[in-house]
PDB file of C-alpha atoms in Angstrom:
ATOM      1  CA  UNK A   1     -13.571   4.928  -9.446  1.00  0.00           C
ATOM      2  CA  UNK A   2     -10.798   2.031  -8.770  1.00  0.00           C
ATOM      3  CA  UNK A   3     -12.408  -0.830  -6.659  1.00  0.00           C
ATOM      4  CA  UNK A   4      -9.777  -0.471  -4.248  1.00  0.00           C
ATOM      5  CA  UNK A   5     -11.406   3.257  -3.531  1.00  0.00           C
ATOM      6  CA  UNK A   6     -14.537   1.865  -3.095  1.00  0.00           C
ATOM      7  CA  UNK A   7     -13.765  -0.193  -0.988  1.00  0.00           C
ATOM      8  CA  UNK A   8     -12.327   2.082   1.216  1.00  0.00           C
ATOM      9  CA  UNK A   9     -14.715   4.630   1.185  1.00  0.00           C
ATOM     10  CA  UNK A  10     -17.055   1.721   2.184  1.00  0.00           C
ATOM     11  CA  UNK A  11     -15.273   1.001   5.523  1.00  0.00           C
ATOM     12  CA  UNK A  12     -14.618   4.199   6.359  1.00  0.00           C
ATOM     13  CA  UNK A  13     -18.385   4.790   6.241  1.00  0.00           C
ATOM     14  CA  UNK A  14     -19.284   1.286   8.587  1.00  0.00           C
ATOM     15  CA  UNK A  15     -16.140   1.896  10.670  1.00  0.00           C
ATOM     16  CA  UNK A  16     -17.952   5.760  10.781  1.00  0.00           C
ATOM     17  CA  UNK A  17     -21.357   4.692  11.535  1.00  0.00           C
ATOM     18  CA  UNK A  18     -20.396   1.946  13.892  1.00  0.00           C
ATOM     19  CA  UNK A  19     -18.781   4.684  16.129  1.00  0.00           C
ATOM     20  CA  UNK A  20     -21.323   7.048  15.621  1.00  0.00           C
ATOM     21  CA  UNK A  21     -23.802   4.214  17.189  1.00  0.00           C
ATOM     22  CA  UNK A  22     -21.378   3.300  20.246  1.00  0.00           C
ATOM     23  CA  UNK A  23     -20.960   7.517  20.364  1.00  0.00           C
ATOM     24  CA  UNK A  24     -24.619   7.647  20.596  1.00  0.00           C
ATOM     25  CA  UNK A  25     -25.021   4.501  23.250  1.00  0.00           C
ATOM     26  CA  UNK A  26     -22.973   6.746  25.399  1.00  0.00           C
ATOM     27  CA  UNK A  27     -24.731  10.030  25.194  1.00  0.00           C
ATOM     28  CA  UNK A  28     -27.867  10.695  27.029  1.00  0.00           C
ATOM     29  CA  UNK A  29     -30.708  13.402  25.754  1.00  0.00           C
ATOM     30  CA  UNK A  30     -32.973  14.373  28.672  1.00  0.00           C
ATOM     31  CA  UNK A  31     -33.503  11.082  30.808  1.00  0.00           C
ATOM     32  CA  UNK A  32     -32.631   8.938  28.070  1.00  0.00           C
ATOM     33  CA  UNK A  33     -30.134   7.469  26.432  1.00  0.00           C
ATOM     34  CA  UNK A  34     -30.390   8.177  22.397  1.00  0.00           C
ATOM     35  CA  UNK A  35     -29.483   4.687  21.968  1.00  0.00           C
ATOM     36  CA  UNK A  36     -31.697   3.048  24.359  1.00  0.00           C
ATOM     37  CA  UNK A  37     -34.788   5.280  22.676  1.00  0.00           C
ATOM     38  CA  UNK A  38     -34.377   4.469  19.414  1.00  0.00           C
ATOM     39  CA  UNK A  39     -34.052   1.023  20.634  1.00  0.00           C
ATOM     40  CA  UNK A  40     -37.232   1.587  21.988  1.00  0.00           C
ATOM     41  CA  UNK A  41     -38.964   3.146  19.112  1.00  0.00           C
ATOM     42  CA  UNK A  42     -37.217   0.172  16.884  1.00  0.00           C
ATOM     43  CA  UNK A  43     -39.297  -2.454  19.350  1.00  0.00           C
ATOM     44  CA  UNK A  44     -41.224  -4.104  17.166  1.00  0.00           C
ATOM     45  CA  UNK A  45     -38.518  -5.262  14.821  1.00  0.00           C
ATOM     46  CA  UNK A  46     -35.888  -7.929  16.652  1.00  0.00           C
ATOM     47  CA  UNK A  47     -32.475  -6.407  18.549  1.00  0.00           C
ATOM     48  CA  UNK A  48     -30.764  -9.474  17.782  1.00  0.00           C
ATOM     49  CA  UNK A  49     -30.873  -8.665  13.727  1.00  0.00           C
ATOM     50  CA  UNK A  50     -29.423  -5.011  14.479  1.00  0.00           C
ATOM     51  CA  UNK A  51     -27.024  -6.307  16.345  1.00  0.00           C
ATOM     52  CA  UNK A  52     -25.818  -9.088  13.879  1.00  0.00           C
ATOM     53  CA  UNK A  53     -26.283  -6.423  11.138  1.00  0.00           C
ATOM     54  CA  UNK A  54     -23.760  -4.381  12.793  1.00  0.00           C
ATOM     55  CA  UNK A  55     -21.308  -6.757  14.126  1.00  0.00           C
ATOM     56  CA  UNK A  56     -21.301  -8.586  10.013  1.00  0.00           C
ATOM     57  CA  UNK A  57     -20.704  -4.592   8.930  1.00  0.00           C
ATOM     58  CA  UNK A  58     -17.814  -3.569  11.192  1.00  0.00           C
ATOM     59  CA  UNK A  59     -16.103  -7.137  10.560  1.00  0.00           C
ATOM     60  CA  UNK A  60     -16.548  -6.617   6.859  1.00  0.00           C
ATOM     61  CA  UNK A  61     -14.750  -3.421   7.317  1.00  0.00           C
ATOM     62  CA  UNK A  62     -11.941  -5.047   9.127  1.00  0.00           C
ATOM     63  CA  UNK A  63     -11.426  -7.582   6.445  1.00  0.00           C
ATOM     64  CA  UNK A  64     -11.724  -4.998   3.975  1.00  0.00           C
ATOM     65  CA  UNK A  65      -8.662  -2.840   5.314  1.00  0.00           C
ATOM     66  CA  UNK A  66      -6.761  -5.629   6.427  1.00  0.00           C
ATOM     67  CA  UNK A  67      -6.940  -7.274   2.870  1.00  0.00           C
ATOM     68  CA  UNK A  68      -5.065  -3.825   1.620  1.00  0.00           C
ATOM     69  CA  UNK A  69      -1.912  -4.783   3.463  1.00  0.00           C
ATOM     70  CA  UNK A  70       0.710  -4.971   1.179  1.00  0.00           C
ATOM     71  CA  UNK A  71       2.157  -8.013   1.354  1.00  0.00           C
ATOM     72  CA  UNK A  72       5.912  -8.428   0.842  1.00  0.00           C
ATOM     73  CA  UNK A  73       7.344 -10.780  -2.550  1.00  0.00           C
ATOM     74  CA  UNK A  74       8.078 -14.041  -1.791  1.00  0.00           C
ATOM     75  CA  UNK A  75      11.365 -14.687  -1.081  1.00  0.00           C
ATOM     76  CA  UNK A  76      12.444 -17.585  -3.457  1.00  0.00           C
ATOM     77  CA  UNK A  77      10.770 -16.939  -7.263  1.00  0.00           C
ATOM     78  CA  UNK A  78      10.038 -19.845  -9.062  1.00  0.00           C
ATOM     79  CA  UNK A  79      11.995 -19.876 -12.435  1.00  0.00           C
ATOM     80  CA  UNK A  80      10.470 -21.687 -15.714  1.00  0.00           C
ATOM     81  CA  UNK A  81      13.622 -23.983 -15.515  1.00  0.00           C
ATOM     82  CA  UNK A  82      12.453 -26.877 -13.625  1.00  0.00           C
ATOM     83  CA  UNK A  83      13.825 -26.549  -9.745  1.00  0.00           C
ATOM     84  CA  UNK A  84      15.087 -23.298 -10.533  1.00  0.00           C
ATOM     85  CA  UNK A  85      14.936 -20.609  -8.338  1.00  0.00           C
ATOM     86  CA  UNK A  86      16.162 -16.526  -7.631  1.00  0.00           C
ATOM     87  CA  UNK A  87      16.079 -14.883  -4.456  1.00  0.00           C
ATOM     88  CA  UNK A  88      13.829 -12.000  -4.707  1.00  0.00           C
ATOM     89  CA  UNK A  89      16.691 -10.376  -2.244  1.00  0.00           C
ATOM     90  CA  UNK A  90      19.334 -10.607  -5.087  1.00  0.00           C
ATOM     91  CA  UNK A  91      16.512  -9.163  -7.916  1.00  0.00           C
ATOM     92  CA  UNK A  92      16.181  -6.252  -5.596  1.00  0.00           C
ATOM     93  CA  UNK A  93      20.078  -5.694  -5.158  1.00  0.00           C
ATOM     94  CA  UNK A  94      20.635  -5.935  -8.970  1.00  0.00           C
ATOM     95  CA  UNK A  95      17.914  -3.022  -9.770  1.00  0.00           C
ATOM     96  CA  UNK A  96      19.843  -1.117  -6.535  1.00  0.00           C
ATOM     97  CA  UNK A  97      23.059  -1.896  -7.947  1.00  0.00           C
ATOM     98  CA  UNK A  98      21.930  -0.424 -12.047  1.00  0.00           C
ATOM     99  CA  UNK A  99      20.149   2.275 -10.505  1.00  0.00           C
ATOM    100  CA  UNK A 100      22.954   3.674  -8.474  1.00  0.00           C
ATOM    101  CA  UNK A 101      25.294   3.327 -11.757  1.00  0.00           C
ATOM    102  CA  UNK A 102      23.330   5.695 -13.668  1.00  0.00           C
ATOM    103  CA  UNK A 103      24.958   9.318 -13.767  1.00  0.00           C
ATOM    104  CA  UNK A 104      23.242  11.500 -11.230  1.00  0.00           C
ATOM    105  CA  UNK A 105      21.746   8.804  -8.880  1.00  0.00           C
ATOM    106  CA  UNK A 106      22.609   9.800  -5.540  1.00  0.00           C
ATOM    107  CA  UNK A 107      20.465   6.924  -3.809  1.00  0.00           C
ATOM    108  CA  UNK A 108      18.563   4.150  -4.597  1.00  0.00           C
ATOM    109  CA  UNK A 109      15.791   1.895  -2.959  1.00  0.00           C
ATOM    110  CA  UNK A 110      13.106  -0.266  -4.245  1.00  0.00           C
ATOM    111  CA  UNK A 111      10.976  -2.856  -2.739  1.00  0.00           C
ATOM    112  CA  UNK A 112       9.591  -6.468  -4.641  1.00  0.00           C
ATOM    113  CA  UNK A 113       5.898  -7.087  -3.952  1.00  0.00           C
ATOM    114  CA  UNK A 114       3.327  -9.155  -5.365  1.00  0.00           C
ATOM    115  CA  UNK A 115       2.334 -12.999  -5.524  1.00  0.00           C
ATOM    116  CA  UNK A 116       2.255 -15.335  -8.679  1.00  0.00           C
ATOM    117  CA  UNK A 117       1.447 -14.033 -11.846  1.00  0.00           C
ATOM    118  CA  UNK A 118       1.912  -9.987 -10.770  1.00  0.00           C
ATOM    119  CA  UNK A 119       4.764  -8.649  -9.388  1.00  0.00           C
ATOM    120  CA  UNK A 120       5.110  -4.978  -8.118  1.00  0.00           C
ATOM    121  CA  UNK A 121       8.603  -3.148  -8.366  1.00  0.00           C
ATOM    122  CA  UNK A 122       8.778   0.124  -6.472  1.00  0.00           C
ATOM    123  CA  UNK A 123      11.748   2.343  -7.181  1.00  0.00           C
ATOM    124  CA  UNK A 124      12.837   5.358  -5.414  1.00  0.00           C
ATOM    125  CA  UNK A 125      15.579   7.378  -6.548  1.00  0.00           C
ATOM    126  CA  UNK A 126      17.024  10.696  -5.553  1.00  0.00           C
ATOM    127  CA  UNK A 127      18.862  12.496  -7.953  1.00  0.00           C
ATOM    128  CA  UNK A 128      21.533  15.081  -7.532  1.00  0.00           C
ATOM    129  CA  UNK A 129      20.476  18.891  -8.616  1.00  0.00           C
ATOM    130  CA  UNK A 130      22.034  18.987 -11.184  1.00  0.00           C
ATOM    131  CA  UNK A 131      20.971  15.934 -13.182  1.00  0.00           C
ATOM    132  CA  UNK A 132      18.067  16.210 -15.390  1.00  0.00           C
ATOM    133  CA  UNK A 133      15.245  13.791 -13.979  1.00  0.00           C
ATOM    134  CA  UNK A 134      14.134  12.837 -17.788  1.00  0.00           C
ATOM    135  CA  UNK A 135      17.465  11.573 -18.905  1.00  0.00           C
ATOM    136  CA  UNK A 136      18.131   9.530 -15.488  1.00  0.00           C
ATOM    137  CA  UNK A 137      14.536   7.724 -15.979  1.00  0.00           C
ATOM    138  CA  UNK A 138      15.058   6.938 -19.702  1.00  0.00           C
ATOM    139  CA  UNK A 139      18.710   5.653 -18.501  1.00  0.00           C
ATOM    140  CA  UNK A 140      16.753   3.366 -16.102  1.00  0.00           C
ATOM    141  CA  UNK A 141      13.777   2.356 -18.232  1.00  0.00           C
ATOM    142  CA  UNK A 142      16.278   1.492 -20.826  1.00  0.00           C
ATOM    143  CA  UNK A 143      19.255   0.074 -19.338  1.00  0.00           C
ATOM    144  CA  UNK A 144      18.296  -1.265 -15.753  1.00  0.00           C
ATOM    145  CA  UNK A 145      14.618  -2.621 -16.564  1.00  0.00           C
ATOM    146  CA  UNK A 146      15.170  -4.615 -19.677  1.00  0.00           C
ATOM    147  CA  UNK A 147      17.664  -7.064 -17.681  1.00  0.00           C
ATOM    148  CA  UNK A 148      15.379  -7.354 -14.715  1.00  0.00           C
ATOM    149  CA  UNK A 149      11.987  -7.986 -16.730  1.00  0.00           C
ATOM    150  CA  UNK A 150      13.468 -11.386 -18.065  1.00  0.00           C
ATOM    151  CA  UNK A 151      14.483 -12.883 -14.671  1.00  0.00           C
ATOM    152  CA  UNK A 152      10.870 -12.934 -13.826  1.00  0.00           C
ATOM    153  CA  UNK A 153       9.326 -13.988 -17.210  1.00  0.00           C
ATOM    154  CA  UNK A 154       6.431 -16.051 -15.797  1.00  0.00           C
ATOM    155  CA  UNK A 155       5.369 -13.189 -14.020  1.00  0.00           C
ATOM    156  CA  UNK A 156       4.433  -9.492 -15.542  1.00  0.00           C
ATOM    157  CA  UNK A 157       5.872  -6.802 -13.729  1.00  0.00           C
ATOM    158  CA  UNK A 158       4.635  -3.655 -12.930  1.00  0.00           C
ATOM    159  CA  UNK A 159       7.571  -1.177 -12.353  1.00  0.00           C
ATOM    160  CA  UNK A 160       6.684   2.715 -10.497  1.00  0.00           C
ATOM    161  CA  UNK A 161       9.275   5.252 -10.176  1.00  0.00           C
ATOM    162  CA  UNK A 162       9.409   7.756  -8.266  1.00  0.00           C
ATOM    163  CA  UNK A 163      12.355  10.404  -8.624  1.00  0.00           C
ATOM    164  CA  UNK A 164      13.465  13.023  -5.679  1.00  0.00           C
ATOM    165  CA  UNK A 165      15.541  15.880  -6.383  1.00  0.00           C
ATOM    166  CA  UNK A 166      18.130  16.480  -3.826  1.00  0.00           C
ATOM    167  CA  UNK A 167      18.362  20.145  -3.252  1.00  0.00           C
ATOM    168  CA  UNK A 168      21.936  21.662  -2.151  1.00  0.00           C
ATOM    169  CA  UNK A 169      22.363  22.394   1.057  1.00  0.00           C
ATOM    170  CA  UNK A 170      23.189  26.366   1.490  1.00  0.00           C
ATOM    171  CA  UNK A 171      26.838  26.379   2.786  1.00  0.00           C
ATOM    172  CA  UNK A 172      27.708  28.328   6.262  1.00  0.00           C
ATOM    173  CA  UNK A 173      30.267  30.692   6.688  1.00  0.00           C
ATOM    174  CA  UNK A 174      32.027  30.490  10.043  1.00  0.00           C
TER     175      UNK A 174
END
């Protein structure tokens, strides 16, 4: 299992028992309120440590899914030239640009994430019906790719594509 997985799972379970806790604060069995009895029954150990216990859980959650934010490339990319540097706006207009060029692309997007030595290129293209998906990804992977993957040399990057079909429409009769 990926860390990132456990990590969630992990949250989700605090976040889970941390409203199962306030859930049970509210409810009341009898005369009592479930939280105030186990409370009660939990007297001899110290309220203050369950309560620290469960504040340092649900804020380690918090951290936890707000550390999963993707966070967008930086803007200027430091080249190995000395005071050299690319717009990551112009990297992602270049892949837009060779992706659209390739027979079949109807539309392109992609997105430039990552910080210093790992950056994360997301492509999405939609492809017409009637192009074969394999060909248009070995046209990319072949001809688009190789002249991106040198403008960020000091970096790796990690490329995902994702390919959409676009269906035709049914035409109407009027």
């Amino acid at each position: 299992m990926r860390s990132r997985t456990v990590a969630n799972r992990t949250a989700l379970a605090l976040t889970g028992l941390a409203l199962l806790a306030s859930g049970a604060a509210a409810t009341r069995w009898g005369e009592e309120r479930i939280l105030t009895a186990a409370l009660r029954h939990l007297e001899p150990t110290d309220h203050r440590l369950l309560l620290a216990a469960s504040s340092a859980a649900l804020a380690a959650s918090l951290v936890l899914l707000t550390a999963q934010i993707r966070r967008p490339g930086r803007r200027r990319l430091n080249l190995p030239a000395p005071g050299c540097q690319l717009d990551s706006r112009a990297v992602r207009h270049a892949v837009r640009t060779g992706c659209a060029a390739v027979p079949g692309v109807v539309r392109a997007r992609c997105s430039l994430t990552g910080r210093r030595g790992t950056m994360r290129l997301a492509i999405t293209l939609t492809v017409n019906g009637t192009a074969h998906p394999g060909e248009v990804l070995t046209a990319v992977a072949d001809g688009v790719l190789p002249q991106i993957t040198p403008l960020l040399t000091p970096r790796r990057l990690h490329t995902r594509i994702r390919l959409r079909v676009q269906r035709p429409r049914p035409h109407r009769t009027q």
